[in-house]
Every structure is written in structure tokens, then in C-alpha cells.
Amino acid sequence: MASLKLQHLEKIYDNKVQAVYDFNLDVKDGELIVLVGPSGCGKSTTLRMVAGLEDITSGKLLIDDRDITSMPPKDRDIAMVFQNYALYAHMTVYENMAFSLVLRKENKNVIHQKVLAAAEILGLTDQLNKKPAQLSGGQRQRVAMGRAIVRTPKVFLFDEPLSNLDAKLRGATRREILLLHKRLRATMLYVTHDQTEALTLADRIVCMSMGHVQQIGTPLELYDTPANLFVASFIGLPPMNFFEGRIENGSFVSEDFKYPLNAEQKELLKAYENKEMTLGVRPENVVRADSGIRVRVNLNENLGQTTLVHGTAGSSKITCKFREWCDYKEGDEVYVGFDRVHFFDKETSNAVR
Amino acid sequence: MDEKQIRRDRLRYSKNKTSSGLALLAIVLNVFYFVSIYKSDVGNYYYTWLTGVSIIFNLVFMLTVFLCSEGVKNYHLGYSVTLIVVGVIQFVRTRIIPKKAYEAVVILADQETKVMTDAQHTRIIIYLIASGALLILAGVIGIIKTATLRAYEKELETKTAA
Ligand SMILES: Nc1ncnc2c1ncn2[C@@H]1O[C@H](COP(=O)(O)OP(=O)(O)OP(=O)(O)O)[C@@H](O)[C@H]1O
Ligand SMILES: [Mg+2]
């Protein structure tokens, strides 16, 4: 296993599209890093540069402090698992998993033991003689992973490996990947646009937008202390509510409501008196109150344990996540308060901390 | 697992491609045989009904061996045995048409001339014998591998049962 360093990586495609800007990341040995971001933000491009499938325009790539920037893919000792599995249809599971080793002319007995060991880890022992067409999507994805495991690569790369699976299987396979990571203690780079996957799997998350890294941190850091408006709006489901306003006399004042700051917040926002701010509140931080901000209910969604209430506070939309069963009707009014808020500088969109 | 056991264990996940390949090669040699035999510069040795039977036999032969080449892949004893039987028939065939053709003569300029040259005869005999040998070899390998695999599977069964 190995550490991986990405230093000032940039990618400009032949058509002058710059897909990745100054990407810096130190992946520690055995760490699972998740790259997350909306479609087209450059996640796959970054991963493909690490795999060697895409030329690196500028910057450096190191494995165990060895420069592999211009090394051909087959020498990098990196295994990639693709979204569409890329299995050979005419080969059995066993042959699919053994294939890369057969190409390397490894001893057949050694290959056999590696394949059996990988199949055991992945629970594929009974499927080894089947063809990919006879397997379920989840099993196929496991075969694709098995093919990576038998190679005992230094680094595993995953590009949206679960997006072809239905929701239930996705959850199960996600947990399997997590277990696999624990068992192999492998260095992994995992790309997804699904924040649930990112939050559940990652040791650290890299959140990207438009080719730029927005924030790197643990799942909790990204959830609890987002660096800017983009990360705040991307991480969390349902997404954070945002209100535009300004700081006036120790309160956040928007068109629709006035939110008095506590001592700590006043201290924090001293420099922002009379400046434009964005206030962010996660739906789960909106709590029912006897008085405060008045929300007019548009829609009440019961999820069992929680209720999502969509409404408006004056002219602003707001989503509240209450921890109990509620039965609001359209047009009902409810008073809410915020038990945790985030402030963002409207000019730079960075969080004020 | 020691080396020997791994080799046996591998049988469970690999097909018997050796036997299958040998059988296909035997078909190719048989094709060489029957495109070579009816060629002659002098006269002919067509035997109306025998030639008909020979054509049909060659078709049936190719079909059978091809089916067997697929069957042996999956370690079915019957296909291995069939390959051996067909292999033996290839040997027997050397005594029928090739023999008759080799003995046939025509009168050319008042001289008895052999319809088939020695070289041609040797060639077709080699094709047939080689084809038969490959089939028997394929069958024997198939039987050995199948027996090994079955014994190993039984061993595993008793082990898991115990
Ligand atoms: N071969 C290419 N040539 C030119 N531009 C490309 C090429 N591949 C990708 N791009 C562009 O680079 C940007 C990043 O693409 P990339 O595939 O890395 O996105 P992504 O984050 O993986 O998105 P998704 O979640 O949809 O897979 C996009 O704007 C895309 O149009
Ligand atoms: Mg992608």
C-alpha cells in the first residue's frame, strides 16, 4: 500500500477546456478519499490523470514519493474500477478476475490462489463459473472490484462504481466497499456525485466545483464548517436554506425577518456591520418555536421519523426538517427558530469563521 | 493448499481446453484428408456408393467431433469416450478408401499405372492417423481430468460434511 501526492495538477483538454485547476492533495497510506461535486466539475478527469489515462497538463503526481507523472498506466500499479464494470462478457467470473494476471504471465497456481482469496472477500465463491450476464448488477460490480483486488495495486481508483445500481443495492454495495477498505487497508480514491456516498465512505472528502477544489476535509468538517457557499449548498440533504441580508445593530436583518446575534456571533461579525451577508441554516437546524420567524407552509412531507416542511418566510423559501410527525396543511403558519447558523461573506461567498 | 492440490482445485474453474483444442485440430486434419484423397492426374477411383458413404461420414464426423470438443470442455465423460471411439474409427478408415485407391490401376499406353502416387498415399495416411491419434489423446486427457476432478469434488464433499 502506498501514499499518493497530487501537486498542482492541472488539466487543459485539446479543445482548450480547462477541466482541473491547481489540484493539491496528500493521500495518506490506507486513506479513502472521496472526490465529490456536481456533474462536469472535473472529478473523472482528476481520477483519469492519476490512472494515467489522461495526460497531465502541468503538476506532479507521486506515489510513495516517486514521481509517476509521465509513467504509462500499466507501470503505475494502480487499479481502476469503472461505472460500467467493463467485464469481458465471454469470460467467466474466474477468468475475468484472473485476466490481468494471466496477461502478466504469472504462475497459474499463484493466480488461482489470488482469485480465490479475492472471491472469498467479495462473496463471489459460488459465482466463479458464471458469465457476467448471469450475474446481478451488484455482483458484476463486485467482480470488477475483484479484478482490481487480485492485482494488489498500490492505489485503488473508483469512478462512480455504484451509479448503475438501484437504490437498495447501492446502499448494500456501498457498505461492502467500506468493509473492503477496512479489510484491505488500501489507499483509495473514489469519485461520486452522490453526497451520501461521500459522507458515509470518506476518511476525507474533496469537494469540487468547476474544476476548482472548494474544500478538503473530513465529512464532519464539510458538514459542520463548510468553507463557502458552494460546499454549504452541496453537502447536506435537503440542502441548506440561504437568506440574504445585512448585519445591523447586532442582528442579521433580511427583508423577511430579523435574527438577533448572540455574543459569540457578534464578536465574529464585528467587521461586517452594515455589510451584505448570506445566512445559511440547515433544515435540521430549524426548530419549532412559540415565536420568532413566521413560516407559511406550502407542503408537508412525512418521512416517518421526520417531517419536511417546505414553506416561505416572507419572500424567501425555507425547508424545515422537524424531528416529529407533523400534519401541516397548505397555508398553515408555524413559528421557527434556528439553533445553528452559518454566515457567508456575500462578496467572496466564503464562510465567516 | 500444496501445489498438487491447487492444480486439482483449478480444474473446478477452468475448462478442459486441451482436449477441446486437440479435437478441433483433428477436424482440420480430417479436412486435409478428404480434400487430398480424390485428387489424381490419371484416371479415377470413384466408387459410387462408397464415395457417397464417405462424404456422409465426413459430415457426421465433423459434426460429432465438434460437439464433443464443446462437451469435453465441461468434463463430461461421455464426450471423452466418444472422442476415443471416433479416433479408433479414423485408424480403421485407412484400411478402406485409401487402401482401395492405392491399389487401383489404370492402363496408360499399355502400361499399368497406379492412380494414386506413393507420396499422396503417405500423406493421406498421415492425415488420418494423426487425426485419430489426436482424438484418442483428447479423449484420454478428458477422462483423466474428469476423473481427477470428480475425485477431488468427492473429497471436498466429505470434508465439508465432516
Ligand atoms: N475528452 C475531453 N475533451 C474535452 N473536454 C472534456 C473531455 N472530457 C471531459 N471534458 C470536459 O471536462 C470537464 C470535466 O469533465 P469530467 O468528466 O471530469 O467531469 P465529472 O466531474 O467526472 O462529471 P460527471 O459527474 O458527469 O462524470 C467537463 O466540462 C467536460 O465537458
Ligand atoms: Mg465522471
Coordinates of C-alpha atoms and ligand atoms in Angstrom, one line a residue:
Chain A
M1 CA 0.0 0.0 0.0
A2 CA 1.1 3.5 -0.6
S3 CA 0.7 7.2 -0.2
L4 CA -0.3 9.4 -3.1
K5 CA 0.5 13.0 -3.7
L6 CA -1.2 15.3 -6.2
Q7 CA 0.7 18.5 -6.6
H8 CA -0.6 21.5 -8.6
L9 CA -2.3 19.2 -11.0
E10 CA -4.0 21.0 -14.0
K11 CA -5.7 19.7 -17.0
I12 CA -6.4 21.5 -20.2
Y13 CA -8.1 19.4 -22.9
D14 CA -7.1 19.7 -26.5
N15 CA -10.1 21.9 -27.2
K16 CA -8.8 24.4 -24.6
V17 CA -11.3 23.4 -22.0
Q18 CA -9.6 23.6 -18.6
A19 CA -11.2 20.8 -16.5
V20 CA -9.0 21.0 -13.4
Y21 CA -7.3 23.9 -11.8
D22 CA -4.4 23.6 -9.3
F23 CA -5.4 20.4 -7.6
N24 CA -3.4 19.7 -4.4
L25 CA -3.9 16.6 -2.2
D26 CA -1.9 14.4 0.0
V27 CA -3.5 11.0 0.3
K28 CA -2.1 9.1 3.3
D29 CA -1.4 5.4 3.2
G30 CA -4.6 3.5 3.6
E31 CA -6.8 6.5 3.4
L32 CA -10.1 6.6 1.5
I33 CA -10.6 9.9 -0.3
V34 CA -13.9 10.8 -2.0
L35 CA -14.0 13.3 -4.7
V36 CA -17.4 14.8 -4.9
G37 CA -19.0 17.5 -6.9
P38 CA -21.7 18.2 -9.5
S39 CA -21.6 16.8 -13.0
G40 CA -18.8 18.2 -15.1
C41 CA -16.7 19.6 -12.2
G42 CA -13.6 17.6 -13.2
K43 CA -13.8 14.6 -10.9
S44 CA -13.3 11.9 -13.5
T45 CA -10.6 14.0 -15.2
T46 CA -8.6 14.1 -12.0
L47 CA -9.0 10.4 -11.5
R48 CA -8.1 9.6 -15.0
M49 CA -5.0 11.7 -14.7
V50 CA -4.0 9.7 -11.6
A51 CA -4.7 6.4 -13.5
G52 CA -2.6 7.7 -16.4
L53 CA -5.5 7.5 -18.9
E54 CA -5.3 11.3 -19.4
D55 CA -2.1 13.4 -19.8
I56 CA -1.3 15.8 -17.1
T57 CA -1.0 19.3 -18.4
S58 CA 1.0 20.5 -15.5
G59 CA 1.8 19.5 -12.0
K60 CA 3.2 16.4 -10.4
L61 CA 1.9 13.1 -9.3
L62 CA 3.8 11.0 -6.7
I63 CA 3.3 7.5 -5.3
D64 CA 5.4 6.8 -2.2
D65 CA 7.3 10.0 -3.1
R66 CA 8.3 8.5 -6.5
D67 CA 7.4 10.8 -9.4
I68 CA 5.0 8.9 -11.7
T69 CA 3.7 12.0 -13.6
S70 CA 4.7 10.6 -17.0
M71 CA 4.7 6.9 -16.3
P72 CA 2.5 4.8 -18.6
P73 CA -0.7 3.5 -16.9
K74 CA 0.4 -0.2 -16.8
D75 CA 3.5 0.6 -14.8
R76 CA 1.8 2.8 -12.2
D77 CA 0.5 -0.1 -10.1
I78 CA -2.9 1.5 -9.9
A79 CA -6.2 -0.3 -10.4
M80 CA -9.4 1.4 -11.6
V81 CA -13.0 0.3 -11.2
F82 CA -15.3 1.8 -13.7
Q83 CA -19.0 2.7 -13.5
N84 CA -19.9 0.3 -16.3
Y85 CA -17.8 -2.6 -14.9
A86 CA -16.0 -3.2 -18.2
L87 CA -16.2 -7.0 -17.8
Y88 CA -15.4 -9.4 -20.6
A89 CA -18.8 -11.0 -21.5
H90 CA -17.4 -14.2 -22.9
M91 CA -15.3 -15.0 -19.9
T92 CA -16.4 -16.5 -16.6
V93 CA -16.1 -14.5 -13.4
Y94 CA -13.0 -16.5 -12.6
E95 CA -11.4 -15.8 -15.9
N96 CA -12.3 -12.1 -15.7
M97 CA -10.6 -11.8 -12.3
A98 CA -7.6 -13.8 -13.4
F99 CA -7.2 -12.0 -16.7
S100 CA -4.8 -9.2 -15.8
L101 CA -2.5 -11.7 -14.1
V102 CA -2.6 -14.1 -17.0
L103 CA -1.5 -11.2 -19.2
R104 CA 1.4 -10.7 -16.9
K105 CA 2.2 -14.3 -17.3
E106 CA 2.1 -15.1 -13.6
N107 CA 2.2 -18.6 -12.4
K108 CA -1.2 -20.2 -12.8
N109 CA -1.3 -21.7 -9.3
V110 CA -0.4 -18.3 -7.8
I111 CA -3.2 -16.7 -9.9
H112 CA -5.6 -19.4 -8.7
Q113 CA -4.9 -18.6 -5.0
K114 CA -5.2 -14.8 -5.6
V115 CA -8.5 -15.2 -7.4
L116 CA -10.0 -17.5 -4.7
A117 CA -8.9 -15.1 -2.0
A118 CA -10.5 -12.2 -3.7
A119 CA -13.7 -14.1 -4.4
E120 CA -13.8 -15.1 -0.7
I121 CA -13.5 -11.4 0.4
L122 CA -16.2 -10.4 -2.1
G123 CA -18.5 -13.3 -1.5
L124 CA -18.3 -14.5 -5.1
T125 CA -17.0 -18.0 -4.5
D126 CA -20.2 -19.6 -5.8
Q127 CA -20.3 -17.4 -8.8
L128 CA -16.9 -18.1 -10.2
N129 CA -18.0 -20.3 -13.1
K130 CA -20.8 -17.9 -14.2
K131 CA -20.6 -15.4 -17.0
P132 CA -21.2 -11.7 -16.2
A133 CA -24.6 -11.9 -18.0
Q134 CA -25.8 -14.4 -15.4
L135 CA -25.0 -12.0 -12.5
S136 CA -26.9 -9.2 -10.9
G137 CA -25.6 -5.6 -11.2
G138 CA -24.2 -5.7 -7.7
Q139 CA -22.4 -8.9 -8.3
R140 CA -20.9 -7.6 -11.5
Q141 CA -19.6 -4.6 -9.7
R142 CA -18.0 -6.9 -7.2
V143 CA -16.3 -8.8 -10.0
A144 CA -15.0 -5.6 -11.3
M145 CA -13.6 -4.9 -7.8
G146 CA -12.2 -8.4 -7.6
R147 CA -10.3 -7.8 -10.8
A148 CA -8.7 -4.8 -9.1
I149 CA -8.1 -6.7 -5.8
V150 CA -6.2 -9.6 -7.3
R151 CA -3.6 -7.2 -8.7
T152 CA -2.9 -5.9 -5.1
P153 CA -2.2 -2.4 -6.6
K154 CA -0.8 0.4 -4.6
V155 CA -3.8 2.6 -5.1
F156 CA -7.5 1.8 -6.0
L157 CA -9.5 4.2 -8.1
F158 CA -13.3 4.1 -8.3
D159 CA -15.2 6.2 -10.8
E160 CA -18.9 6.2 -9.7
P161 CA -18.9 2.5 -9.2
L162 CA -22.4 2.4 -7.8
S163 CA -24.3 4.7 -10.2
N164 CA -25.6 1.8 -12.3
L165 CA -27.2 0.1 -9.3
D166 CA -30.7 0.6 -7.8
A167 CA -31.0 2.4 -4.6
K168 CA -31.2 -0.6 -2.3
L169 CA -28.2 -2.4 -3.9
R170 CA -26.3 0.9 -3.9
G171 CA -26.6 1.0 -0.1
A172 CA -25.5 -2.6 0.3
T173 CA -22.6 -2.3 -2.1
R174 CA -21.5 0.9 -0.5
R175 CA -21.2 -0.8 2.8
E176 CA -19.3 -3.6 1.1
I177 CA -16.8 -1.1 -0.2
L178 CA -16.4 0.3 3.2
L179 CA -15.8 -3.1 4.7
L180 CA -13.4 -3.9 1.8
H181 CA -11.5 -0.8 2.5
K182 CA -11.2 -1.7 6.2
R183 CA -10.1 -5.2 5.4
L184 CA -7.5 -4.3 2.7
R185 CA -6.4 -1.1 4.4
A186 CA -5.9 0.1 0.9
T187 CA -5.3 3.6 -0.4
M188 CA -8.4 4.5 -2.4
L189 CA -9.6 7.4 -4.4
Y190 CA -13.3 7.4 -5.0
V191 CA -15.4 9.6 -7.3
T192 CA -19.1 10.2 -6.9
H193 CA -21.6 13.0 -7.3
D194 CA -23.7 11.5 -4.5
Q195 CA -23.1 13.2 -1.2
T196 CA -24.5 10.3 0.8
E197 CA -21.7 8.1 -0.6
A198 CA -19.2 10.8 0.1
L199 CA -20.3 11.3 3.7
T200 CA -20.6 7.6 4.5
L201 CA -17.4 6.3 2.9
A202 CA -14.8 9.0 3.1
D203 CA -12.0 9.5 5.5
R204 CA -11.7 12.8 3.9
I205 CA -13.8 14.5 1.2
V206 CA -12.6 16.7 -1.6
C207 CA -15.4 18.9 -2.8
M208 CA -15.0 20.3 -6.3
S209 CA -16.8 22.7 -8.5
M210 CA -16.0 23.9 -12.0
G211 CA -12.5 22.4 -11.8
H212 CA -11.6 24.0 -8.6
V213 CA -11.2 22.3 -5.2
Q214 CA -13.6 24.0 -2.9
Q215 CA -12.7 22.3 0.4
I216 CA -10.8 19.3 1.6
G217 CA -11.8 17.8 5.0
T218 CA -13.4 15.1 7.0
P219 CA -17.1 14.5 6.4
L220 CA -17.9 16.3 9.6
E221 CA -15.8 19.3 8.7
L222 CA -17.6 19.7 5.4
Y223 CA -21.0 19.3 7.0
D224 CA -20.4 21.3 10.1
T225 CA -18.0 24.0 8.9
P226 CA -18.4 24.4 5.1
A227 CA -15.7 26.7 3.7
N228 CA -18.0 28.6 1.3
L229 CA -21.5 28.8 -0.1
F230 CA -20.9 26.1 -2.7
V231 CA -19.9 23.5 -0.2
A232 CA -22.7 24.6 2.2
S233 CA -25.2 24.1 -0.5
F234 CA -23.8 20.9 -2.0
I235 CA -23.3 18.9 1.3
G236 CA -26.4 18.1 3.3
L237 CA -29.8 16.8 2.3
P238 CA -32.2 18.6 1.9
P239 CA -29.8 21.4 1.1
M240 CA -29.1 24.3 3.4
N241 CA -31.5 27.3 3.4
F242 CA -29.9 30.7 2.5
F243 CA -31.1 34.2 3.3
E244 CA -29.7 37.4 2.0
G245 CA -29.4 40.3 4.4
R246 CA -27.1 42.6 6.3
I247 CA -25.7 43.0 9.8
E248 CA -27.4 45.8 11.6
N249 CA -27.0 46.6 15.3
G250 CA -26.2 43.1 16.4
S251 CA -28.8 41.4 14.3
F252 CA -28.9 39.8 10.9
V253 CA -31.6 41.7 9.1
S254 CA -33.3 40.4 5.9
E255 CA -36.3 41.6 4.1
D256 CA -38.3 39.0 5.8
F257 CA -37.1 38.6 9.3
K258 CA -34.6 39.8 11.9
Y259 CA -32.3 37.3 13.6
P260 CA -30.6 38.5 16.7
L261 CA -27.0 37.5 17.1
N262 CA -25.6 36.0 20.3
A263 CA -22.5 37.4 21.9
E264 CA -20.2 35.0 20.1
Q265 CA -21.7 35.8 16.7
K266 CA -21.5 39.5 17.4
E267 CA -17.8 39.1 18.1
L268 CA -17.3 37.1 14.9
L269 CA -19.2 39.5 12.7
K270 CA -17.8 42.8 14.2
A271 CA -16.1 43.7 10.9
Y272 CA -19.3 43.1 8.9
E273 CA -21.5 45.7 10.4
N274 CA -23.7 47.1 7.6
K275 CA -22.3 44.7 5.1
E276 CA -24.2 42.3 2.9
M277 CA -24.2 38.7 4.3
T278 CA -25.7 35.4 3.5
L279 CA -27.1 33.4 6.3
G280 CA -27.3 29.7 6.0
V281 CA -29.4 27.3 8.1
R282 CA -29.6 23.6 7.6
P283 CA -33.2 22.3 7.6
E284 CA -32.4 20.1 10.6
N285 CA -31.3 23.3 12.5
V286 CA -34.7 24.9 12.0
V287 CA -36.7 24.2 15.2
R288 CA -40.3 24.9 16.1
A289 CA -40.8 27.8 18.5
D290 CA -43.6 29.8 20.1
S291 CA -42.5 32.9 18.4
G292 CA -39.8 34.1 16.0
I293 CA -39.7 33.6 12.3
R294 CA -43.1 33.0 10.7
V295 CA -43.2 30.3 8.1
R296 CA -46.1 29.8 5.8
V297 CA -46.4 26.1 4.9
N298 CA -46.7 25.1 1.3
L299 CA -46.0 21.4 1.5
N300 CA -45.8 18.9 4.3
E301 CA -43.8 15.7 3.6
N302 CA -43.8 13.0 6.2
L303 CA -40.8 10.7 6.2
G304 CA -41.7 8.7 9.2
Q305 CA -39.2 9.8 11.9
T306 CA -39.0 13.3 10.5
T307 CA -41.2 15.7 8.6
L308 CA -40.0 18.0 5.9
V309 CA -42.0 21.2 5.8
H310 CA -41.5 23.4 2.8
G311 CA -42.7 27.0 3.1
T312 CA -41.9 30.6 2.8
A313 CA -40.6 33.1 5.3
G314 CA -41.8 36.3 3.8
S315 CA -40.5 36.1 0.2
S316 CA -37.8 33.6 0.9
K317 CA -38.2 29.9 0.5
I318 CA -37.4 27.7 3.5
T319 CA -37.2 24.0 4.2
C320 CA -37.5 22.7 7.7
K321 CA -36.8 19.2 9.0
F322 CA -38.7 18.6 12.2
R323 CA -37.9 15.5 14.3
E324 CA -41.5 14.5 14.8
W325 CA -44.6 13.7 12.8
C326 CA -46.3 16.8 11.7
D327 CA -49.5 17.3 9.7
Y328 CA -49.5 20.9 8.5
K329 CA -51.8 21.9 5.7
E330 CA -51.0 24.3 3.0
G331 CA -51.4 27.8 4.3
D332 CA -50.8 26.9 8.0
E333 CA -48.4 29.2 9.8
V334 CA -45.7 28.0 12.1
Y335 CA -43.1 29.9 14.1
V336 CA -39.5 28.7 13.9
G337 CA -36.1 29.5 15.3
F338 CA -32.6 28.5 14.2
D339 CA -30.3 26.5 16.6
R340 CA -27.2 26.7 14.4
V341 CA -26.5 29.1 11.6
H342 CA -23.6 29.8 9.1
F343 CA -22.6 33.2 7.9
F344 CA -21.1 33.8 4.4
D345 CA -19.5 36.9 3.1
K346 CA -21.7 37.8 0.2
E347 CA -18.8 39.3 -1.8
T348 CA -16.4 36.3 -1.6
S349 CA -19.0 33.7 -0.8
N350 CA -16.6 32.4 1.8
A351 CA -17.7 31.4 5.3
V352 CA -17.1 33.8 8.1
R353 CA -15.5 31.9 10.9
Chain B
M1 CA -3.0 -25.9 -0.2
D2 CA 0.0 -27.5 -1.7
E3 CA 0.9 -27.3 -5.4
K4 CA -0.8 -30.6 -6.3
Q5 CA -4.0 -29.6 -4.6
I6 CA -4.0 -26.2 -6.2
R7 CA -3.6 -27.8 -9.5
R8 CA -6.6 -30.0 -8.8
D9 CA -8.6 -27.1 -7.4
R10 CA -8.0 -25.1 -10.6
L11 CA -9.9 -27.8 -12.5
R12 CA -13.1 -26.5 -10.9
Y13 CA -12.8 -23.2 -12.5
S14 CA -11.1 -23.9 -15.8
K15 CA -12.4 -25.7 -18.8
N16 CA -10.7 -28.6 -20.5
K17 CA -9.4 -26.6 -23.3
T18 CA -6.6 -29.1 -24.1
S19 CA -9.0 -31.8 -25.2
S20 CA -11.2 -29.4 -27.0
G21 CA -8.3 -27.9 -28.9
L22 CA -6.9 -31.3 -29.9
A23 CA -10.3 -32.4 -31.2
L24 CA -10.6 -29.3 -33.3
L25 CA -7.2 -29.9 -34.7
A26 CA -8.3 -33.5 -35.6
I27 CA -11.2 -32.0 -37.6
V28 CA -8.7 -29.8 -39.5
L29 CA -6.5 -32.9 -40.3
N30 CA -9.6 -34.8 -41.5
V31 CA -10.4 -31.9 -43.8
F32 CA -6.9 -32.1 -45.2
Y33 CA -7.5 -35.8 -45.7
F34 CA -10.7 -35.6 -47.7
V35 CA -9.6 -32.7 -49.9
S36 CA -6.5 -34.7 -50.8
I37 CA -7.9 -38.1 -51.5
Y38 CA -10.0 -37.6 -54.6
K39 CA -7.2 -35.8 -56.5
S40 CA -5.5 -37.7 -59.3
D41 CA -3.8 -36.8 -62.6
V42 CA -4.5 -40.2 -64.2
G43 CA -7.9 -41.9 -64.2
N44 CA -10.2 -42.1 -61.2
Y45 CA -11.3 -44.4 -58.5
Y46 CA -14.7 -43.2 -57.7
Y47 CA -16.8 -45.9 -56.1
T48 CA -20.3 -44.8 -56.5
W49 CA -21.9 -45.9 -53.2
L50 CA -18.6 -45.9 -51.2
T51 CA -17.9 -42.3 -52.1
G52 CA -21.4 -41.3 -51.0
V53 CA -20.9 -43.0 -47.7
S54 CA -17.5 -41.4 -47.3
I55 CA -19.0 -37.9 -47.8
I56 CA -21.8 -38.5 -45.4
F57 CA -19.3 -40.0 -42.9
N58 CA -17.1 -36.9 -43.1
L59 CA -20.0 -34.6 -42.4
V60 CA -21.1 -36.7 -39.5
F61 CA -17.5 -36.9 -38.3
M62 CA -17.1 -33.1 -38.3
L63 CA -20.4 -32.6 -36.5
T64 CA -19.7 -35.2 -33.8
V65 CA -16.2 -34.2 -33.1
F66 CA -17.2 -30.5 -33.0
L67 CA -20.0 -31.3 -30.5
C68 CA -17.5 -33.4 -28.4
S69 CA -15.0 -30.6 -28.5
E70 CA -17.6 -28.4 -26.7
G71 CA -18.7 -31.2 -24.4
V72 CA -15.3 -32.2 -23.1
K73 CA -14.7 -28.6 -22.1
N74 CA -17.1 -29.2 -19.2
Y75 CA -15.7 -32.5 -18.1
H76 CA -18.4 -34.9 -19.4
L77 CA -17.1 -38.5 -19.5
G78 CA -19.4 -39.5 -22.4
Y79 CA -17.8 -37.0 -24.8
S80 CA -14.3 -38.2 -24.0
V81 CA -15.3 -41.8 -24.7
T82 CA -16.9 -40.7 -28.0
L83 CA -13.7 -39.0 -29.0
I84 CA -11.7 -42.2 -28.4
V85 CA -14.2 -44.2 -30.4
V86 CA -14.1 -41.8 -33.3
G87 CA -10.3 -41.8 -33.1
V88 CA -10.3 -45.6 -33.5
I89 CA -12.6 -45.3 -36.5
Q90 CA -10.0 -42.9 -38.1
F91 CA -7.5 -45.7 -37.9
V92 CA -9.9 -48.2 -39.4
R93 CA -10.6 -45.9 -42.3
T94 CA -7.0 -46.1 -43.5
R95 CA -7.9 -49.7 -44.5
I96 CA -10.9 -48.7 -46.7
I97 CA -10.8 -46.0 -49.3
P98 CA -7.1 -45.2 -49.1
K99 CA -6.3 -48.8 -49.4
K100 CA -8.6 -49.4 -52.4
A101 CA -7.4 -46.2 -54.1
Y102 CA -3.8 -47.1 -53.6
E103 CA -4.3 -50.5 -55.2
A104 CA -6.3 -49.1 -58.1
V105 CA -4.6 -49.1 -61.5
V106 CA -5.4 -47.8 -65.0
I107 CA -3.9 -48.8 -68.3
L108 CA -1.9 -45.9 -69.8
A109 CA -0.1 -46.5 -73.0
D110 CA -0.5 -50.3 -72.5
Q111 CA 1.1 -49.9 -69.1
E112 CA -0.4 -50.5 -65.7
T113 CA -0.2 -47.2 -63.9
K114 CA -1.1 -46.5 -60.3
V115 CA -3.9 -44.0 -59.9
M116 CA -2.5 -42.8 -56.6
T117 CA 1.1 -41.9 -56.2
D118 CA 3.1 -43.2 -53.2
A119 CA 3.6 -39.6 -51.9
Q120 CA -0.1 -38.9 -52.0
H121 CA -0.9 -42.2 -50.2
T122 CA 1.6 -41.5 -47.5
R123 CA 0.2 -38.0 -47.0
I124 CA -3.4 -39.1 -46.6
I125 CA -2.5 -41.9 -44.3
I126 CA -0.6 -39.5 -42.1
Y127 CA -3.6 -37.1 -42.0
L128 CA -5.9 -39.9 -40.9
I129 CA -3.6 -41.5 -38.4
A130 CA -2.7 -38.1 -36.9
S131 CA -6.3 -37.1 -36.7
G132 CA -7.2 -40.4 -35.0
A133 CA -4.2 -40.1 -32.6
L134 CA -5.2 -36.6 -31.6
L135 CA -8.8 -37.7 -30.9
I136 CA -7.7 -40.6 -28.7
L137 CA -5.3 -38.3 -26.9
A138 CA -8.1 -35.7 -26.4
G139 CA -10.3 -38.5 -25.1
V140 CA -7.7 -39.9 -22.7
I141 CA -6.8 -36.5 -21.3
G142 CA -10.5 -35.8 -20.9
I143 CA -11.1 -39.0 -19.0
I144 CA -8.1 -38.4 -16.7
K145 CA -9.0 -34.8 -16.0
T146 CA -12.7 -35.7 -15.4
A147 CA -11.7 -38.5 -13.0
T148 CA -9.4 -36.2 -11.1
L149 CA -12.0 -33.5 -10.8
R150 CA -14.7 -35.9 -9.7
A151 CA -12.5 -37.5 -7.1
Y152 CA -11.5 -34.1 -5.9
E153 CA -15.1 -32.9 -5.7
K154 CA -16.0 -36.0 -3.7
E155 CA -13.1 -35.3 -1.4
L156 CA -14.3 -31.7 -0.8
E157 CA -17.8 -33.0 -0.2
T158 CA -16.7 -35.4 2.5
K159 CA -14.5 -32.7 4.0
T160 CA -17.4 -30.2 4.3
A161 CA -19.7 -32.9 5.5
A162 CA -17.3 -33.9 8.3
Ligands
LIG1 N1 -12.0 14.3 -23.7 C1 -12.4 15.5 -23.4 N2 -12.2 16.6 -24.2 C2 -12.6 17.8 -23.9 N3 -13.3 18.1 -22.8 C3 -13.6 17.2 -21.9 C4 -13.2 15.8 -22.2 N4 -13.6 15.1 -21.1 C5 -14.2 15.9 -20.3 N5 -14.2 17.2 -20.7 C6 -14.7 18.3 -20.0 O1 -14.1 18.5 -18.8 C7 -14.9 18.8 -17.8 C8 -14.9 17.9 -16.6 O2 -15.3 16.6 -17.1 P1 -15.3 15.3 -16.1 O3 -15.6 14.2 -16.9 O4 -14.0 15.3 -15.3 O5 -16.5 15.7 -15.1 P2 -17.1 14.8 -13.9 O6 -16.9 15.6 -12.7 O7 -16.5 13.5 -13.9 O8 -18.6 14.8 -14.3 P3 -19.6 13.6 -14.1 O9 -20.1 13.6 -12.7 O10 -20.7 13.9 -15.1 O11 -18.9 12.3 -14.5 C9 -16.3 18.9 -18.4 O12 -16.6 20.3 -18.7 C10 -16.2 18.2 -19.7 O13 -17.0 18.7 -20.7
MG2 MG -17.3 11.5 -14.3

